[in-house]
Coordinates of C-alpha atoms in Angstrom, one line a residue:
M11 CA 1.8 112.4 115.0
K12 CA 3.6 115.5 115.9
K13 CA 6.0 114.3 112.9
L14 CA 2.7 114.6 110.6
F15 CA 2.2 118.4 111.5
I16 CA 5.6 119.3 111.3
T17 CA 5.4 117.9 107.6
L18 CA 2.1 119.8 107.2
S19 CA 3.9 122.9 107.7
L20 CA 6.3 122.1 105.4
V21 CA 3.9 121.5 102.7
L22 CA 2.3 124.8 103.6
C23 CA 5.3 126.4 103.2
F24 CA 5.5 124.7 99.4
S25 CA 2.1 125.7 98.6
A26 CA 2.7 129.3 99.7
I27 CA 3.6 129.3 95.7
A28 CA 0.4 127.0 95.7
Q29 CA -4.0 127.0 94.3
D30 CA -8.2 126.4 94.8
H31 CA -8.3 124.6 91.2
F32 CA -8.3 126.8 88.4
S33 CA -10.5 128.9 90.1
G34 CA -11.0 132.0 87.1
I35 CA -9.3 130.2 84.3
S36 CA -12.1 127.5 84.3
T37 CA -15.0 129.4 83.8
S38 CA -13.7 132.0 80.9
N39 CA -15.9 132.5 78.0
R40 CA -12.7 131.3 76.2
V41 CA -14.3 127.9 76.6
G42 CA -12.1 124.7 76.7
I43 CA -11.0 121.1 78.7
L44 CA -11.0 123.2 82.2
N45 CA -14.3 124.4 81.3
G46 CA -15.6 121.2 81.0
A47 CA -14.0 119.7 84.2
I48 CA -16.6 121.6 86.3
N49 CA -19.2 120.7 83.5
P50 CA -19.3 118.5 81.0
A51 CA -22.0 120.4 78.6
E52 CA -19.1 122.8 77.7
F53 CA -18.1 120.0 75.6
A54 CA -20.5 121.4 73.3
N55 CA -19.3 125.3 73.7
L56 CA -15.7 124.5 73.0
S57 CA -13.8 128.0 71.3
K58 CA -11.9 126.1 68.8
K59 CA -12.9 122.0 67.1
F60 CA -9.7 120.9 68.3
E61 CA -7.6 121.5 72.2
I62 CA -5.2 119.5 73.8
N63 CA -3.8 119.5 77.3
F64 CA -0.1 119.2 77.8
Y65 CA -0.1 120.0 81.4
G66 CA -2.4 121.5 84.3
I67 CA -1.0 121.6 87.7
S68 CA -3.2 123.1 90.8
F69 CA -2.2 123.1 94.6
D70 CA -4.2 124.4 97.7
V71 CA -3.7 124.8 101.0
S72 CA -6.7 126.1 103.3
N73 CA -7.3 126.5 107.0
N74 CA -9.6 128.4 109.5
K75 CA -6.0 129.3 111.8
I76 CA -3.3 130.3 110.3
G77 CA -2.4 133.2 108.3
F78 CA 0.3 133.8 105.4
N79 CA 2.5 135.8 107.6
D80 CA 2.8 133.1 110.7
L81 CA 4.8 131.1 108.2
T82 CA 7.8 133.6 109.0
S83 CA 7.2 134.0 112.7
D84 CA 9.1 132.3 114.8
T85 CA 5.5 130.4 116.7
N86 CA 5.4 127.0 115.9
L87 CA 2.5 126.2 113.1
E88 CA 1.0 123.6 115.8
D89 CA 0.9 126.2 118.4
L90 CA -1.3 128.3 115.8
I91 CA -3.4 125.7 114.4
F92 CA -4.5 124.8 117.8
T93 CA -5.4 128.5 119.3
G94 CA -9.1 129.5 120.3
T95 CA -12.1 127.4 120.8
E96 CA -12.8 126.8 117.4
S97 CA -12.2 123.6 115.7
A98 CA -9.0 123.1 113.4
N99 CA -9.5 122.6 110.0
M100 CA -7.1 122.4 107.6
R101 CA -7.4 120.9 103.4
I102 CA -4.6 120.4 101.5
D103 CA -5.2 119.6 98.1
G104 CA -3.2 119.0 94.8
Q105 CA -4.8 118.2 91.5
I106 CA -2.4 117.4 87.9
I107 CA -4.5 117.3 84.6
G108 CA -2.7 115.3 82.6
P109 CA -2.5 115.1 78.7
S110 CA -6.3 115.1 77.3
F111 CA -7.9 115.9 74.2
A112 CA -10.9 117.7 73.3
M113 CA -12.9 118.0 70.0
K114 CA -16.5 119.8 68.4
W115 CA -17.8 118.2 65.6
R116 CA -21.5 120.0 64.2
K117 CA -23.9 119.7 67.6
W118 CA -21.8 117.2 69.8
G119 CA -18.4 118.0 71.8
F120 CA -16.1 115.4 72.9
G121 CA -13.3 114.8 75.5
I122 CA -10.6 112.4 76.9
T123 CA -9.2 113.4 80.4
T124 CA -6.6 112.0 82.7
K125 CA -6.3 113.4 86.0
A126 CA -4.1 112.9 89.8
N127 CA -5.6 113.9 92.8
I128 CA -3.9 114.4 96.5
K129 CA -5.5 115.4 99.8
F130 CA -5.0 115.5 102.9
D131 CA -7.7 117.0 105.6
V132 CA -7.7 117.9 109.6
V133 CA -11.7 118.1 110.1
D134 CA -13.0 119.9 113.1
V135 CA -10.0 118.7 115.4
D136 CA -11.3 120.0 118.9
T137 CA -7.9 122.4 119.6
S138 CA -7.7 121.4 123.3
L139 CA -7.2 117.9 122.4
G140 CA -5.0 119.3 119.5
N141 CA -3.0 121.3 122.2
A142 CA -3.0 117.8 124.5
I143 CA -1.1 115.9 122.0
F144 CA 0.9 117.9 119.8
N145 CA 2.0 120.9 122.3
N146 CA 1.3 119.5 125.4
D147 CA -0.1 122.8 126.5
L148 CA -2.7 123.3 128.7
T149 CA -3.9 126.8 130.1
L150 CA -6.5 125.2 132.5
N151 CA -5.1 122.0 134.9
T152 CA -8.7 120.6 133.7
T153 CA -10.0 121.0 130.1
F154 CA -13.8 119.3 129.4
L155 CA -14.3 117.8 126.2
N156 CA -17.9 117.8 124.8
Q157 CA -17.7 116.8 120.4
S158 CA -20.5 115.0 119.3
G159 CA -18.9 115.5 115.1
N160 CA -16.1 113.2 114.0
Q161 CA -12.7 114.2 114.8
R162 CA -11.1 113.3 111.1
L163 CA -7.4 113.1 110.1
S164 CA -7.9 111.3 106.4
G165 CA -5.0 111.3 103.4
T166 CA -6.2 110.2 99.7
S167 CA -4.7 109.4 96.7
Y168 CA -6.4 108.3 93.6
G169 CA -6.3 109.0 89.8
E170 CA -9.4 108.7 87.2
V171 CA -9.7 109.0 83.3
G172 CA -12.4 110.6 82.1
F173 CA -14.7 110.1 78.8
S174 CA -17.4 113.1 78.0
V175 CA -19.9 113.7 75.6
A176 CA -21.8 116.8 74.9
R177 CA -24.6 118.0 72.7
K178 CA -26.5 121.2 71.8
I179 CA -30.2 120.5 72.6
Y180 CA -32.1 123.5 70.9
E181 CA -30.7 126.4 69.2
N182 CA -32.2 129.7 67.8
D183 CA -31.8 133.5 67.3
K184 CA -31.6 134.2 70.7
H185 CA -31.0 131.2 73.1
K186 CA -29.3 127.9 73.3
F187 CA -29.4 124.9 75.2
D188 CA -26.3 122.2 75.8
A189 CA -26.4 119.0 78.0
G190 CA -23.4 116.8 78.8
I191 CA -22.0 113.8 81.0
T192 CA -18.8 112.4 82.0
L193 CA -18.0 109.0 82.9
K194 CA -14.5 109.1 85.1
F195 CA -13.0 105.6 85.7
L196 CA -10.9 105.7 89.0
F197 CA -7.9 104.2 90.3
P198 CA -7.6 104.4 93.9
G199 CA -4.0 104.8 95.1
S200 CA -3.9 105.3 98.9
Y201 CA -6.2 106.4 102.0
S202 CA -5.9 106.5 105.8
N203 CA -8.5 107.5 107.9
F204 CA -8.5 108.0 111.8
G205 CA -12.2 109.1 112.8
L206 CA -13.1 109.7 116.4
S207 CA -16.9 110.8 117.3
N208 CA -18.8 111.3 120.2
L209 CA -15.8 112.6 122.2
N210 CA -16.9 113.6 125.7
G211 CA -14.2 113.4 128.9
R212 CA -11.6 115.8 130.2
I213 CA -8.3 116.4 129.7
T214 CA -5.9 116.7 133.3
Q215 CA -2.6 118.4 133.3
N216 CA -0.2 116.0 135.6
G217 CA 3.2 117.3 136.1
S218 CA 4.5 117.6 131.9
D219 CA 1.8 115.4 130.8
A220 CA -1.6 115.7 130.2
F221 CA -4.2 112.6 130.7
L222 CA -7.2 112.2 128.4
T223 CA -10.4 109.9 130.0
T224 CA -14.3 109.5 128.9
D225 CA -16.9 110.1 130.4
Q226 CA -19.0 108.0 128.4
P227 CA -17.8 105.5 125.4
A228 CA -16.9 107.4 122.3
T229 CA -16.7 105.9 118.3
L230 CA -13.6 105.1 116.6
N231 CA -12.5 104.0 112.8
I232 CA -9.0 103.2 111.6
A233 CA -9.0 102.8 107.8
Y234 CA -5.7 102.5 106.2
S235 CA -4.6 101.2 102.1
G236 CA -1.5 101.3 100.0
N237 CA 1.9 103.3 100.8
L238 CA -0.6 105.3 104.0
A239 CA -0.6 101.9 105.7
D240 CA 2.9 102.6 106.7
S241 CA 3.3 106.3 107.1
F242 CA 0.4 109.2 107.0
S243 CA 3.1 112.0 108.0
N244 CA 5.7 111.6 105.1
F245 CA 4.5 113.5 102.2
D246 CA 6.0 111.6 99.6
D247 CA 3.8 108.6 100.4
Y248 CA 0.6 110.5 99.0
T249 CA 2.5 110.7 95.3
K250 CA 4.0 107.2 95.2
S251 CA 1.1 105.5 93.9
V252 CA -1.6 108.0 93.0
F253 CA -2.5 105.9 90.1
G254 CA -3.7 101.9 91.3
G255 CA -5.8 99.8 89.7
L256 CA -9.3 100.1 87.8
N257 CA -11.6 100.1 90.9
G258 CA -14.4 102.5 90.7
V259 CA -16.6 104.3 88.8
A260 CA -18.2 108.1 89.0
A261 CA -20.3 110.3 86.9
D262 CA -20.5 114.4 85.8
I263 CA -23.8 115.5 84.4
G264 CA -24.8 119.3 83.3
I265 CA -26.4 121.6 81.3
T266 CA -25.5 125.4 80.1
Y267 CA -27.8 127.8 78.3
Q268 CA -27.2 131.1 76.6
W269 CA -28.7 134.2 75.7
K270 CA -27.2 135.3 72.2
D271 CA -26.8 138.9 71.3
D272 CA -26.8 140.2 67.6
K273 CA -23.2 138.4 66.6
N274 CA -24.3 135.4 68.0
K275 CA -22.3 135.6 71.2
Y276 CA -23.5 135.3 74.3
K277 CA -25.1 138.3 76.6
I278 CA -25.4 135.2 79.6
K279 CA -24.0 131.9 79.5
S280 CA -25.0 130.0 83.0
G281 CA -24.3 126.2 83.9
I282 CA -25.7 124.1 86.5
A283 CA -23.7 120.6 87.2
I284 CA -23.5 117.4 89.4
R285 CA -20.0 116.4 89.7
N286 CA -18.3 113.1 91.6
L287 CA -21.4 110.6 91.3
G288 CA -19.7 108.0 92.6
S289 CA -17.5 105.7 94.5
M290 CA -14.3 103.7 94.6
T291 CA -12.9 100.7 96.4
F292 CA -9.7 100.2 97.9
K293 CA -7.8 96.9 97.2
D294 CA -4.8 96.0 98.8
D295 CA -2.6 93.5 100.9
N296 CA -2.4 95.8 103.7
N297 CA -6.2 96.9 103.8
Y298 CA -7.3 97.6 107.0
N299 CA -11.0 99.5 107.9
S300 CA -12.0 99.0 112.1
N301 CA -14.4 100.4 114.4
Y302 CA -14.1 100.3 117.8
T303 CA -15.6 101.7 121.1
L304 CA -13.3 103.8 123.1
S305 CA -13.4 104.0 126.6
I306 CA -10.8 105.3 129.2
P307 CA -11.5 105.2 133.0
T308 CA -10.4 107.8 135.0
S309 CA -8.8 104.4 137.1
N310 CA -6.6 104.5 133.9
P311 CA -6.1 107.7 132.1
L312 CA -4.7 107.5 128.6
N313 CA -1.4 109.5 128.6
L314 CA -1.3 111.5 125.7
S315 CA 2.5 112.2 125.2
L316 CA 2.4 108.6 124.0
F317 CA 1.1 109.7 120.4
E318 CA 4.4 111.9 120.3
N319 CA 6.3 110.1 118.1
I320 CA 3.6 108.2 116.5
T321 CA 4.2 108.1 112.5
N322 CA 1.2 105.8 111.4
L323 CA -2.2 104.8 112.3
S324 CA -1.1 100.8 113.4
E325 CA 1.0 102.4 116.2
V326 CA -1.8 104.7 117.4
E327 CA -3.9 101.5 117.4
D328 CA -1.2 99.4 119.3
V329 CA -1.3 102.5 121.9
L330 CA -5.0 102.0 122.5
F331 CA -5.1 98.7 122.5
N332 CA -2.5 97.8 124.9
N333 CA -4.0 99.7 127.4
N334 CA -6.9 98.1 127.3
Y335 CA -9.0 101.3 126.0
L336 CA -10.3 99.6 122.7
S337 CA -13.0 97.2 122.4
I338 CA -13.9 95.5 118.6
D339 CA -17.5 96.2 116.8
D340 CA -16.3 95.4 113.5
Q341 CA -13.6 94.4 111.2
N342 CA -12.2 94.3 108.1
K343 CA -9.0 93.5 106.6
T344 CA -10.2 93.3 102.7
D345 CA -12.0 95.4 100.4
F346 CA -13.5 98.8 101.1
R347 CA -15.1 101.8 99.6
V348 CA -14.9 105.7 100.3
N349 CA -17.0 108.0 98.5
L350 CA -16.0 110.8 96.0
P351 CA -17.1 114.7 97.0
T352 CA -20.2 114.9 95.3
L353 CA -20.3 118.6 94.4
L354 CA -23.3 120.6 93.0
T355 CA -22.0 123.6 90.9
M356 CA -24.1 126.5 89.3
Y357 CA -22.3 129.3 87.3
A358 CA -23.3 132.5 85.2
D359 CA -20.9 134.6 83.1
F360 CA -22.2 137.9 82.0
K361 CA -20.9 140.5 79.2
I362 CA -20.4 143.9 80.4
V363 CA -19.4 145.3 77.5
P364 CA -17.3 143.4 74.8
K365 CA -14.3 141.9 76.5
V366 CA -15.4 142.3 79.7
Y367 CA -16.8 140.1 81.7
I368 CA -17.9 138.8 84.9
T369 CA -19.0 135.7 86.4
G370 CA -20.3 134.7 89.7
F371 CA -19.8 131.0 90.9
L372 CA -21.5 128.8 93.5
Q373 CA -20.3 124.9 94.4
Q374 CA -21.8 123.1 97.6
K375 CA -21.0 120.0 98.6
M376 CA -23.8 117.5 98.8
R377 CA -22.4 115.0 101.3
N378 CA -20.8 116.0 105.4
D379 CA -17.2 115.8 105.7
D380 CA -17.8 114.0 109.1
G381 CA -18.6 110.1 107.2
N382 CA -15.4 108.4 107.9
N383 CA -15.8 107.0 104.1
Q384 CA -16.0 110.4 102.5
I385 CA -13.8 112.1 100.5
T386 CA -13.7 116.3 102.0
A387 CA -15.0 118.9 99.7
R388 CA -15.6 122.5 100.4
N389 CA -18.5 125.0 99.9
L390 CA -17.1 128.3 98.3
F391 CA -19.0 131.2 96.3
S392 CA -16.8 133.6 94.1
V393 CA -17.0 136.6 91.7
T394 CA -14.2 137.1 89.2
P395 CA -14.3 139.6 86.7
R396 CA -12.4 139.8 83.8
V397 CA -10.9 141.3 80.5
N398 CA -10.6 139.0 77.6
L399 CA -8.5 140.1 74.9
G400 CA -8.6 136.8 72.4
F401 CA -4.9 136.0 73.2
F402 CA -4.7 137.6 76.6
E403 CA -7.0 137.2 79.7
A404 CA -6.8 138.4 83.0
Y405 CA -9.2 138.1 85.9
I406 CA -9.3 139.0 89.4
P407 CA -11.1 135.9 91.6
V408 CA -12.6 137.1 94.9
S409 CA -14.2 134.2 96.8
S410 CA -15.6 133.6 100.4
D411 CA -14.7 129.6 101.5
E412 CA -16.0 127.8 104.1
I413 CA -12.4 127.0 105.7
S414 CA -10.3 130.0 105.1
G415 CA -12.9 132.9 104.5
T416 CA -12.4 135.6 101.8
N417 CA -9.5 135.5 99.6
V418 CA -8.6 137.6 96.5
G419 CA -6.3 136.5 93.5
F420 CA -5.1 137.3 90.3
G421 CA -4.4 135.3 87.3
F422 CA -3.9 135.6 83.5
R423 CA -3.7 133.4 80.2
L424 CA -1.5 134.2 77.5
A425 CA -2.4 132.3 74.0
G426 CA -2.6 128.7 75.7
F427 CA -0.3 129.2 78.7
Y428 CA -2.4 130.2 81.8
L429 CA -0.9 131.2 85.6
G430 CA -2.9 132.3 88.2
S431 CA -4.0 132.1 91.9
N432 CA -7.5 132.4 94.2
S433 CA -5.5 134.1 96.9
I434 CA -2.1 135.5 95.7
I435 CA -3.4 139.2 96.9
T436 CA -4.8 138.0 100.3
S437 CA -1.9 135.7 100.8
L438 CA 0.3 139.0 100.8
A439 CA -2.5 140.6 103.8
D440 CA -2.3 137.5 106.2
G441 CA -5.0 135.5 104.6
K442 CA -5.8 131.4 105.2
Q443 CA -6.0 130.1 102.0
A444 CA -2.2 129.7 99.5
N445 CA -2.4 128.2 96.4
I446 CA -0.9 128.6 93.0
Y447 CA -1.9 126.9 89.4
T448 CA -0.3 126.7 85.9
G449 CA -1.1 124.8 82.5
Y450 CA -0.2 125.0 78.8
R451 CA -3.2 124.1 76.6
L452 CA -3.2 123.9 72.8
A453 CA -6.5 124.8 70.8
F454 CA -6.9 125.2 67.1
L455 CA -9.0 125.6 64.1

């Protein structure tokens, strides 16, 4: 498992030139496919009659322990992420928007989009347990564990194709309302999950080794499908099979409102949407999804150094089985379902003076991250001032993220090309989020 964190360290360094998905540009008053991705009703507000998206790429790494300056220090990142008493959380998230098309016709708007998603998550991992496994280091001879939540290591890759339709539902001289829906067909690629809940026990240092015992039974879930069955520590395995077979459906629904000015432009535009209503089913010959009861008696403690060179979840399972720590609650080697991260999105864009705007954006997840069949999401709020000169646009997103805290970024658009980051300014000041996005789209008529 130590190899896993070496991989994460490399990914984090790569993602220092990396993003929080299209923050700032996706709420621009130059409305296009990116706006429709956060609210399908925006397809009725397209700035041009047609838009073609050639590519859009976004990468983001967020955590609650490691600052940007730590990347250049001599300290191991495993040491840093398991410091303090707060549980360790990390999100590595990549998104690629492929060839896509949108058009506006009379009161209607339409869109066809393609997207690939790659995620790896560390969710609420106890720092004492992490230190004992990855660093073999405890500050006390005995450390007590009392974790009622679910500690997870989870990876997912999947693709999607979306079909959107939006329509103007009411308009007069001052007000305009639109509604839209996107139906997304999902193509699950690979999945892995290690979920350990209700861990109550102790870790004892004995010489150079750390040993774990439980005071009461804990619950363990191990699941994998696709390339992540063989290894969850190699980042290439997340990208080899992003698009699997068609095995899931999801939907986005949304509405927008505009308070118009005398020139038929808006003074205020607001929107609300519910996104990712759905799930997908992983089907593969190597599917595996099992729930266990984990009991480690004091007479037979678990030597945590046994996990040091492990690279896949099957090896974790073998270690626990071979030492008689597991009993099977249920075991499934066929298909299993994973829920998408359902989100509530709300935003409002205010025109301060002509060509100067400020946008407030709120994202609230509607499901908890601790479910073993749940893809994670993050709560965040942002305020983005922008200047839009038509062919050129610049903006500074300021956000509060539940994982990485406060972030300040910068982005710009030159005609159809855009480049930005949600955290480039705070990254230089030792922020805990590193991201970048870029893309090109062509709008005409």
